[in-house]
XYZ file of C-alpha atoms in Angstrom:
524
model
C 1.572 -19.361 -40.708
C 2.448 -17.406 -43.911
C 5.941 -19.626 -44.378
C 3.935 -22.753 -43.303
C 1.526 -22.134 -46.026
C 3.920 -21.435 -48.474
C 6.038 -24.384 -47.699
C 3.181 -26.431 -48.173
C 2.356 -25.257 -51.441
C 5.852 -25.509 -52.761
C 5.648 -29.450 -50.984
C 2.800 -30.189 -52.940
C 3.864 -28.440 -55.914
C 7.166 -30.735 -55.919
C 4.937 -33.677 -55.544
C 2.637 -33.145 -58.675
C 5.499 -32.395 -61.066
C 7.460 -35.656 -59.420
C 4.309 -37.641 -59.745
C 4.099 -35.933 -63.797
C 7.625 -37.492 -64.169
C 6.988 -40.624 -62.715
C 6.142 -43.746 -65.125
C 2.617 -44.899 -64.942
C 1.650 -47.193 -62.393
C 0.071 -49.479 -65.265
C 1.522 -53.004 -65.386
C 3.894 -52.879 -68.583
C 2.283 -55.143 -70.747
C 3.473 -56.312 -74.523
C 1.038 -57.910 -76.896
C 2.301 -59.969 -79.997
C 0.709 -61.259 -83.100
C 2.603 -64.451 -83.943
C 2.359 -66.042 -87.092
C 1.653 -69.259 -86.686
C -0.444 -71.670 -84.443
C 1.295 -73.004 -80.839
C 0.170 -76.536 -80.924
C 1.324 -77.587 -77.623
C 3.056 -76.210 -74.269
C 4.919 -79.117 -73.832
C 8.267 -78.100 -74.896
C 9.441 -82.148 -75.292
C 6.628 -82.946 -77.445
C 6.989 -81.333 -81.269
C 9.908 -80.399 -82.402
C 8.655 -77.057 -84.743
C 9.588 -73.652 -84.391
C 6.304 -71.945 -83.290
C 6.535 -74.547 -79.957
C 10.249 -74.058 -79.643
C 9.590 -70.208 -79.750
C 6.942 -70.006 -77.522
C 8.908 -72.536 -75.163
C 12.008 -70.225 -75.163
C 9.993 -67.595 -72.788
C 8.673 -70.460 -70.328
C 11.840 -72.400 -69.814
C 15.775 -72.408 -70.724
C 18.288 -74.428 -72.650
C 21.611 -75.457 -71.575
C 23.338 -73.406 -74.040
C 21.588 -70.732 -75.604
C 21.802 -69.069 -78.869
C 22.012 -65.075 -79.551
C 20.168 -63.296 -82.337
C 23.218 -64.009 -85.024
C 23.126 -67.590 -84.431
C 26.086 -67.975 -81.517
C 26.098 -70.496 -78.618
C 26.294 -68.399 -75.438
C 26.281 -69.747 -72.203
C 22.384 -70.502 -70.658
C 21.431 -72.798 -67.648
C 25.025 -74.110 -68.275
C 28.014 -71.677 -67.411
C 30.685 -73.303 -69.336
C 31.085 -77.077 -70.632
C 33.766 -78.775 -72.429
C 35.043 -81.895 -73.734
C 36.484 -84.554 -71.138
C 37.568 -86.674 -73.568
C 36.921 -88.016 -77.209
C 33.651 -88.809 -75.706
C 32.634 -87.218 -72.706
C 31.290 -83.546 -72.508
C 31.220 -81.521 -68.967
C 28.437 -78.998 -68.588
C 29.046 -76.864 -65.400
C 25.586 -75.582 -64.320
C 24.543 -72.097 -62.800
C 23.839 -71.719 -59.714
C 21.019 -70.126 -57.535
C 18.538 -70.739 -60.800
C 14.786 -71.412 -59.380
C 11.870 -72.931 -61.036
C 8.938 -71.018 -61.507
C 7.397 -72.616 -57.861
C 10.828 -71.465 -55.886
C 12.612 -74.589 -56.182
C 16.312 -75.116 -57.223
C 17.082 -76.323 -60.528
C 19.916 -78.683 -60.445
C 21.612 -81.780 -62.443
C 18.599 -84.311 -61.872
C 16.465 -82.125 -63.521
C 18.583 -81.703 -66.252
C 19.420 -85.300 -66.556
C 15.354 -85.661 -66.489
C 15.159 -83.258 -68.860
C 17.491 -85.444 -71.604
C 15.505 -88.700 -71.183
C 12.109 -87.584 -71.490
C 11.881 -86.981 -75.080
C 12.295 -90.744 -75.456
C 9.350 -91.257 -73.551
C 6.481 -89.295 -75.881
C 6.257 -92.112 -77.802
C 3.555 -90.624 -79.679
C 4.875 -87.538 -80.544
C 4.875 -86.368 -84.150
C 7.882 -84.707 -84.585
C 9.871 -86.190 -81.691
C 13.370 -84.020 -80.093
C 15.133 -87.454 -79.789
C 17.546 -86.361 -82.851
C 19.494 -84.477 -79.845
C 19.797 -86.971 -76.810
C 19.860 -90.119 -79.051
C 23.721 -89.535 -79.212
C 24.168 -89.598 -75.391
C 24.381 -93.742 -74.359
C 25.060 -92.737 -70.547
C 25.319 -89.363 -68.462
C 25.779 -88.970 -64.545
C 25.815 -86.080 -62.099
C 29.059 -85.837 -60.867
C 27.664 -83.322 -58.334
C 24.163 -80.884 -58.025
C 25.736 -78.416 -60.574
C 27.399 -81.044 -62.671
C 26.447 -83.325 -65.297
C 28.809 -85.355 -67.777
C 27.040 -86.356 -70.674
C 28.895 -89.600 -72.669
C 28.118 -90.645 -76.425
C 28.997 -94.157 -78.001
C 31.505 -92.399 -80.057
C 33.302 -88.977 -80.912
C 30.785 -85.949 -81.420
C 31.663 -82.794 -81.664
C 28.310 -80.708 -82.180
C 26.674 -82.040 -78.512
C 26.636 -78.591 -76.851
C 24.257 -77.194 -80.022
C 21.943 -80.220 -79.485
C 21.994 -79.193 -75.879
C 20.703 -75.657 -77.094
C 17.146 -76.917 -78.327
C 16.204 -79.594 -75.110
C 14.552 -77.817 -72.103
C 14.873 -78.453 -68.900
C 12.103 -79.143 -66.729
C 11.233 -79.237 -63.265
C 11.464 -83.249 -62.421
C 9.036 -82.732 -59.566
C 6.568 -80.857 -61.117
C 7.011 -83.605 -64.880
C 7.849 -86.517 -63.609
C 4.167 -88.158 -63.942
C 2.666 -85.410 -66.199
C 1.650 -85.359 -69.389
C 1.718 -83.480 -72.317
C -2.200 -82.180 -71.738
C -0.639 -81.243 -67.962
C 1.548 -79.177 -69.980
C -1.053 -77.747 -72.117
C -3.292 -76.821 -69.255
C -0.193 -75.240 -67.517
C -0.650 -77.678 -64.277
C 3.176 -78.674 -65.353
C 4.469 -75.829 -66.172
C 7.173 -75.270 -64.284
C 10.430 -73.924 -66.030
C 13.318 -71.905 -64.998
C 12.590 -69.066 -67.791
C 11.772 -65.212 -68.114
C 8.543 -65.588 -67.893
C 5.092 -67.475 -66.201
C 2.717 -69.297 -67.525
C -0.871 -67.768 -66.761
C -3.108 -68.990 -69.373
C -2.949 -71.240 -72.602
C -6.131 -70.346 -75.131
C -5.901 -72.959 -78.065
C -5.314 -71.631 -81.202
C -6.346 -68.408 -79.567
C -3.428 -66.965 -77.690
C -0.978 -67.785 -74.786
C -0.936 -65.433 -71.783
C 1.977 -64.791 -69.398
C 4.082 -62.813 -66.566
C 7.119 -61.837 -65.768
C 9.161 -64.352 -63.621
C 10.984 -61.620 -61.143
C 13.321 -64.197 -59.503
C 14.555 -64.331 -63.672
C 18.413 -65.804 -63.560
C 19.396 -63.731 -66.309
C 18.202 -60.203 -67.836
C 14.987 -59.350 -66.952
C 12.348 -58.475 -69.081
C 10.571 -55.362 -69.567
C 6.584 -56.474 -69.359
C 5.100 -56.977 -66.581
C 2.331 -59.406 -68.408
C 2.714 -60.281 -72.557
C -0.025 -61.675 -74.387
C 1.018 -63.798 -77.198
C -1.686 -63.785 -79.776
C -2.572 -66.373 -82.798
C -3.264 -64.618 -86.113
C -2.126 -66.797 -88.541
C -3.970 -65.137 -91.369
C -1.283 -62.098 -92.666
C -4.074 -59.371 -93.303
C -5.483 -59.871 -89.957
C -2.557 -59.675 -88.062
C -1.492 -56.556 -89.892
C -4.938 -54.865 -88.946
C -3.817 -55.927 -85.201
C -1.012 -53.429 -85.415
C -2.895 -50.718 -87.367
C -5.168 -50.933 -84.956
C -3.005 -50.804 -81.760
C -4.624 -54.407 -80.303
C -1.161 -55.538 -80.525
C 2.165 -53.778 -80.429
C 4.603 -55.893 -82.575
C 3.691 -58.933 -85.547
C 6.289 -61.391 -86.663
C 6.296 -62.387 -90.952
C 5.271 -58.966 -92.103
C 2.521 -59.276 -95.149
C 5.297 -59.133 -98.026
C 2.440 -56.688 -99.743
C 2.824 -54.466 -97.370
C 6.055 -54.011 -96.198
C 6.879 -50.446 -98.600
C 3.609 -48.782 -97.015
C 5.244 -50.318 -93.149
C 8.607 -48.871 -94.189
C 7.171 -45.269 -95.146
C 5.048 -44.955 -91.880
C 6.434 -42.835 -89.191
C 4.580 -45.046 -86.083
C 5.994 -48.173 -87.008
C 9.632 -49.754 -86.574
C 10.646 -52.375 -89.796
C 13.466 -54.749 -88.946
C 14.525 -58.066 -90.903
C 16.844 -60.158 -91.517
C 17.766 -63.232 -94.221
C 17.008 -65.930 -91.527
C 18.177 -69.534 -91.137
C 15.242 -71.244 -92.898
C 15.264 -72.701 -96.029
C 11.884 -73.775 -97.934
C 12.161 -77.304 -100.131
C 10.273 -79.711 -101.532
C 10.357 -83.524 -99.823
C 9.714 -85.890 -102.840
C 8.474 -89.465 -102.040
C 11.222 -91.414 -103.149
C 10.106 -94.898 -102.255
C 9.433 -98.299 -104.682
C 5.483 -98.338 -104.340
C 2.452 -96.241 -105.679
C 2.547 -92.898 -104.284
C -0.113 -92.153 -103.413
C -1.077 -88.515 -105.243
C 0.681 -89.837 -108.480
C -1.373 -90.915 -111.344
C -1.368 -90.903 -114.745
C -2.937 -87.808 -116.668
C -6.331 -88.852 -117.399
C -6.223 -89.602 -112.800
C -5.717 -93.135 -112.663
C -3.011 -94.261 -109.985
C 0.527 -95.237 -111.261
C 1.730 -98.663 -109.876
C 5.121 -96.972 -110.207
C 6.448 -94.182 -108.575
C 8.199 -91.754 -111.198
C 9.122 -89.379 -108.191
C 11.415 -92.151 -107.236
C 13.043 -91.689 -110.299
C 16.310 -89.014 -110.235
C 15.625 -87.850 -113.376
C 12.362 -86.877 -112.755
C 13.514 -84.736 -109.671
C 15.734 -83.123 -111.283
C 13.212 -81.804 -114.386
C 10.595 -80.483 -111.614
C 13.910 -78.884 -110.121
C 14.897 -77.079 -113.454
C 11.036 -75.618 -114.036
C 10.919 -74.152 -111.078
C 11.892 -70.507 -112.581
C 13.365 -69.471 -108.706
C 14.204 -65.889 -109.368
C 10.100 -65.019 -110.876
C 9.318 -67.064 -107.495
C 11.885 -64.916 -105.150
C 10.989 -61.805 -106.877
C 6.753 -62.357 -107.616
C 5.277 -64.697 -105.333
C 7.888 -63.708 -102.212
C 7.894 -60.326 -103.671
C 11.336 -59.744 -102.577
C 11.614 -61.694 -99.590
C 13.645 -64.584 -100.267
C 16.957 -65.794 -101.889
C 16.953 -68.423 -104.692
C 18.577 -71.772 -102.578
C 20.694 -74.469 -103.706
C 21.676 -75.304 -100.358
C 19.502 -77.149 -97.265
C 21.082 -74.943 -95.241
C 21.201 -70.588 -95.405
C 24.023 -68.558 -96.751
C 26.872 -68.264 -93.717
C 25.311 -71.457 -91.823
C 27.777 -73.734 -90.934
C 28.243 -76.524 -94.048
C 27.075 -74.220 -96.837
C 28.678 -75.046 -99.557
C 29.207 -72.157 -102.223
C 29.915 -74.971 -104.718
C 26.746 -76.053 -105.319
C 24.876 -73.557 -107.660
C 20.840 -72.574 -108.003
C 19.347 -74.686 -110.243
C 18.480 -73.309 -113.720
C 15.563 -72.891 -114.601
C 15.192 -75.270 -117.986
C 11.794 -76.239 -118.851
C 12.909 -77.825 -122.462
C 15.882 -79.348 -120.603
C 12.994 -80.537 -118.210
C 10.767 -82.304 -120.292
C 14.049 -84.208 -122.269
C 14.569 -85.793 -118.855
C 11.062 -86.805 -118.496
C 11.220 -88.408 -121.619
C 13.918 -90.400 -120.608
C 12.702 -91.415 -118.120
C 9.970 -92.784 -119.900
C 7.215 -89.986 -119.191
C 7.374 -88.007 -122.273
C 3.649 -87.017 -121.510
C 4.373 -86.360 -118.100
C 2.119 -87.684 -115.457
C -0.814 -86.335 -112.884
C 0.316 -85.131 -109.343
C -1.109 -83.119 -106.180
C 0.870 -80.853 -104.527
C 0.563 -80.507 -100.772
C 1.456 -77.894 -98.224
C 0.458 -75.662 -95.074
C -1.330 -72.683 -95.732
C -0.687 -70.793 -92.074
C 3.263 -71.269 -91.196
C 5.438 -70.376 -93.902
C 5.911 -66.211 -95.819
C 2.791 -66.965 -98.330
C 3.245 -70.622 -97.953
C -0.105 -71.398 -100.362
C 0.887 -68.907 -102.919
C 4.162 -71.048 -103.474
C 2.441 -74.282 -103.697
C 0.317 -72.559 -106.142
C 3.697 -71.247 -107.903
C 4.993 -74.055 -108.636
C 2.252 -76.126 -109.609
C 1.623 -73.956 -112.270
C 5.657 -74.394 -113.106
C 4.897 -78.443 -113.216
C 1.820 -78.071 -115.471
C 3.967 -75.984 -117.948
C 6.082 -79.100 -118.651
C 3.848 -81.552 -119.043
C 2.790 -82.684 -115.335
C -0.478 -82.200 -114.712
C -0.844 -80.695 -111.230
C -3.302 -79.911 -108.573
C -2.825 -78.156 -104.908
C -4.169 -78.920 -101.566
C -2.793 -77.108 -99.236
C -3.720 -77.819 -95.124
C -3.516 -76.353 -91.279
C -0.581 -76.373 -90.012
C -1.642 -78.760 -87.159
C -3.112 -81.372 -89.924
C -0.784 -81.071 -92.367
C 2.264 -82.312 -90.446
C 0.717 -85.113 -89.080
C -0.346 -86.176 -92.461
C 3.177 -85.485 -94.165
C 5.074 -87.376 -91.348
C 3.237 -90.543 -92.111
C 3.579 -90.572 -95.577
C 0.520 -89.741 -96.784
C 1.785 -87.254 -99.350
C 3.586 -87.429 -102.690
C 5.613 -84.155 -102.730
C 5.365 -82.029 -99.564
C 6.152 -78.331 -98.607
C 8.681 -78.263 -95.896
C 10.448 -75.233 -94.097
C 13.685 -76.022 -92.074
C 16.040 -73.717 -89.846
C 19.444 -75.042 -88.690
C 22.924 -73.434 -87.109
C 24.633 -76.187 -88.729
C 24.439 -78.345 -91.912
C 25.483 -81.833 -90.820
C 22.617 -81.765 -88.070
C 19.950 -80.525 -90.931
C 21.495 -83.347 -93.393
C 21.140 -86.101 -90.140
C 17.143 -84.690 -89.447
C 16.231 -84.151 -93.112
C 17.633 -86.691 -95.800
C 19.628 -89.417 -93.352
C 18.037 -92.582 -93.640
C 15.105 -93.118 -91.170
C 16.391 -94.971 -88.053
C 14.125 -94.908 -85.144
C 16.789 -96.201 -83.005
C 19.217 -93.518 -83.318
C 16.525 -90.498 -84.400
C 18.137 -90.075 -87.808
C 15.738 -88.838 -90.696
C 12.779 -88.118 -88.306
C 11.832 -85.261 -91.040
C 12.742 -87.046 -93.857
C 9.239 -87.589 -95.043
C 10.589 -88.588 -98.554
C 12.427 -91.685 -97.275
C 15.845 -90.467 -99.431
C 18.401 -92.998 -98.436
C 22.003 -92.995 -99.850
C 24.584 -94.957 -97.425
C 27.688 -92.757 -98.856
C 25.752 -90.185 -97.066
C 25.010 -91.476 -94.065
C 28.837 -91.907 -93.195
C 29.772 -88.734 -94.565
C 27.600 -86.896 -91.912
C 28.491 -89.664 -89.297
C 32.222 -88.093 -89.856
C 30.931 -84.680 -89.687
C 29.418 -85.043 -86.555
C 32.040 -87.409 -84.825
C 34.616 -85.203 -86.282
C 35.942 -82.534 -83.214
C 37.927 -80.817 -85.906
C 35.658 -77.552 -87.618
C 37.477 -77.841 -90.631
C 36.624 -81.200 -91.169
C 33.632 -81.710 -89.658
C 32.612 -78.486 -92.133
C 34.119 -80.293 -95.453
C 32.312 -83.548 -94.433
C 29.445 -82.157 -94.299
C 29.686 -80.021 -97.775
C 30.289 -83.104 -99.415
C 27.392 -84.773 -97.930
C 25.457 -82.087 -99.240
C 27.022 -82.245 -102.661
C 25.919 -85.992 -102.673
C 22.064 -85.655 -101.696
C 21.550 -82.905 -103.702
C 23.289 -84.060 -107.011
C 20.896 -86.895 -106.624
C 18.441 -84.286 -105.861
C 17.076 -85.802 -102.122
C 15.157 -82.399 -101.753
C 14.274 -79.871 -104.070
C 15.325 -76.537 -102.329
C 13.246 -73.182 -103.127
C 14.655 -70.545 -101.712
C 15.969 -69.175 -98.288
C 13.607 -66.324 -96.458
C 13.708 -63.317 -95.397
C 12.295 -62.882 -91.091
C 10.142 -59.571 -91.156
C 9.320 -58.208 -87.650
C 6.911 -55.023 -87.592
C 6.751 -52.563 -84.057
C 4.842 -49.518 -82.755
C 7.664 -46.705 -82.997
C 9.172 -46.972 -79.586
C 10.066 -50.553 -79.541
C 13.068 -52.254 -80.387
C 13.884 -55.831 -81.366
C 16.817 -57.526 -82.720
C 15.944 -59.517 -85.719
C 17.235 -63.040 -85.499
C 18.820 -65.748 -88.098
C 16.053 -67.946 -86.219
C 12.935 -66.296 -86.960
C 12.277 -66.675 -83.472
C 10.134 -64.106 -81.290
C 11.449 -63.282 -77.889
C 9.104 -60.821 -76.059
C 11.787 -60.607 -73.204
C 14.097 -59.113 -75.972
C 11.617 -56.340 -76.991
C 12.634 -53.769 -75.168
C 11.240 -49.885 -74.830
C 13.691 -47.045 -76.369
């Protein structure tokens, strides 16, 4: 009885340090504070990073892209070039929806035509299938996608279109999406709940192709407002914030519970100018009366607001650190930067001799417009560089907007000089999107909200992107760049820094893309 008793006790004593050691039963869950509002679930609909990010956890890409910006191989294994124009993409087997069925080349070839189809959409993805004039499955795992002539870059395009489930899209629409009744993708995680402008709420898809994540259930939470979703973390109510209050980042850095990790990312912050022959329609003169011509269509004029913007007091005050004077569209190490092109100087007397000739020696009245909940202290550089244009003579006012408002408005035209943020991998596809010449046909210039047209180029990035040759293709697209900017299509600000703040215990890697992945947060 004695060694029954004892071997009992030692039994049970086994079991409560085992059970000590054990993990807690506890669903691992992840909360985030993002940034910036999720306007829609439906991941054809607008073509803006806080969508595309959230959309990245709900479904997958052909070809994805790793934290430093490289094409790695997604729902597609492999693909290559047939011919001068003809691309194979082999697809992966065994992948499931989220409802258990297979995903296979009709949903993918599903997948490429419905962006055409949102008709309504205000920032449509058509700038990537618009290329491909016919595509086939040559079997289930299969698909040949051909374009009307050479072009080179169609696996990138291929990384930013998800593919749906045809069953569960084919008659939905984008409020199906948004209420999660077509929800149905192939990626890491579920959909369980969609609470606008609130947060989105999901779990962990188990039957996951690829790595699988490490939460059970991760809440993605809207807190657009930077002091706010700095208390979150403070406060434990969320575990990891993306765009790190710039304010804040020292006391972040010196506090043992936290994690810091950025990154210069892809994005570049400009100005779109309106650039077409009719009265603007924030231009006037400076006692307020409208113009009946548009100065801003004037090169000359661009090019003085571009020299009194002092970039370096903006980089180093008003981003306090967290940006790099641009001269480019496109980041430092993206694909088309071209080193030639140097930061614009900032010259306010040089400024106001250009004004003068062209024939606004008193300057002229203007309003400023830009979001004030998606870009690193988005408002505070509108309000920058308003008071930059007042010094030379332009007399300037702000309005800055919602996110949600403010792009529908800009996309229309409803704004003389707009605040625009834009992240690319290469620089012929953000010179097609952002200053080609508006063609609804062929999706060029669907963000070109300053209607910047220059034929020379047009071709020049028509070479770049039919060209199969990097070398080219790269040199094409520099002197495309060269072009727009000498004529100064944009006025670029600066490039920023991505800011990602943790508990201590987490890891992420920061990414060129801004984007955050909770199925790449992972416990150390």
């Amino acid at each position: 009885m004695r060694r029954t008793a004892r071997r009992i006790g030692i039994a049970l004593i086994a079991a409560s340090l085992l059970a000590m050691a054990a993990p807690a039963s506890t669903a691992a869950e992840l909360k985030v504070g993002l940034a910036a509002d999720v306007s829609s679930l439906d991941p054809h609909y607008l073509n803006i990073a806080p969508n595309i990010s959230l959309a990245s956890h709900l479904f997958d890409t052909l070809v994805l892209v790793d934290a430093g910006g490289k094409l790695v191989p997604g729902l597609a294994t492999s693909w290559r070039a047939v011919d001068d124009t003809t691309w194979e993409f082999k697809l992966r087997r065994g992948v499931k929806f989220h409802d258990g069925s297979e995903m296979t080349a009709d949903d993918v070839l599903f997948s490429l035509d419905r962006p055409a189809t949102l008709t309504a959409s205000p920032g449509p993805f058509t700038s990537y299938t618009r290329q491909i004039v016919a595509k086939k499955a040559v079997d289930p795992y299969t698909v040949q996608l051909k374009t009307a002539s050479p072009y080179g870059p169609l696996p990138l395009d291929m990384s930013s279109i998800f593919i749906v489930s045809k069953k569960a899209a084919q008659n939905a629409t984008t409020e199906d999406f948004n209420s999660g009744r077509a929800l149905v993708g192939t990626g890491p995680f579920k959909f369980a709940a969609f609470a606008r402008g609130d947060r989105v709420d999901m779990t962990r898809n188990d039957q996951y192709w690829g790595d699988k994540p490490a939460w059970d259930k991760v809440s993605m939470r809207i807190i657009t407002a930077s002091a706010p979703r700095l208390a979150a973390l403070l406060a434990g109510d969320v575990d990891l914030i993306e765009t790190v209050p710039t304010a804040d980042l020292a006391k972040l850095k010196a506090n043992p519970k936290f994690t810091l990790e950025q990154r210069t990312s892809w994005r570049t912050i400009f100005w779109h100018v309106d650039q077409q022959a009719r009265r603007s329609p924030f231009v006037t003169d400076r006692a307020g009366k409208p113009l009946d011509k548009n100065p801003l269509a004037d090169a000359r004029v661009r090019l003085a607001m571009s020299k009194a913007i002092d970039r370096k007091a903006l980089t180093a005050r008003t981003m306090e650190g967290l940006a790099l004077p641009a001269s480019n569209i496109v980041a430092p190490g993206i694909f088309g930067y071209n080193d030639a092109l140097q930061v614009e100087a900032y010259d306010p007397e040089g400024a106001k001799k250009l004004l003068a000739e062209a024939g606004y020696p008193d300057g002229f009245g203007l309003t400023l417009h830009g979001p004030n909940n998606r870009y690193i202290n988005d408002e505070r550089i509108v309000q920058t560089v308003a008071q930059f244009f007042s010094r030379i003579g332009i007399v300037t006012k702000v309005q800055t907007l919602p996110l949600s408002v403010y792009f529908t408005k800009a996309r229309t035209g409803e704004f003389s000089m707009a605040l625009l943020g834009w992240g690319t991998l290469a620089a012929d596809f953000g010179l097609r999107t952002l200053v080609g010449t508006p063609n609804a046909s062929t999706g060029w210039g669907t963000w070109n909200w300053g209607r910047y047209s220059n034929p020379k180029v047009d071709e020049l990035v028509k070479s770049a992107l039919s060209s199969v040759d990097a070398g080219k293709r790269e040199a094409y697209a520099r002197d495309a760049a060269a072009i727009a900017l000498k004529e100064v299509a944009v006025i670029p600000l600066h490039h920023q820094v991505a800011s990602w703040a943790m508990r201590r215990g987490l890891a992420y890697p920061g990414r060129v893309d801004e984007f955050t992945f909770a199925h790449q947060v992972r416990p150390q």
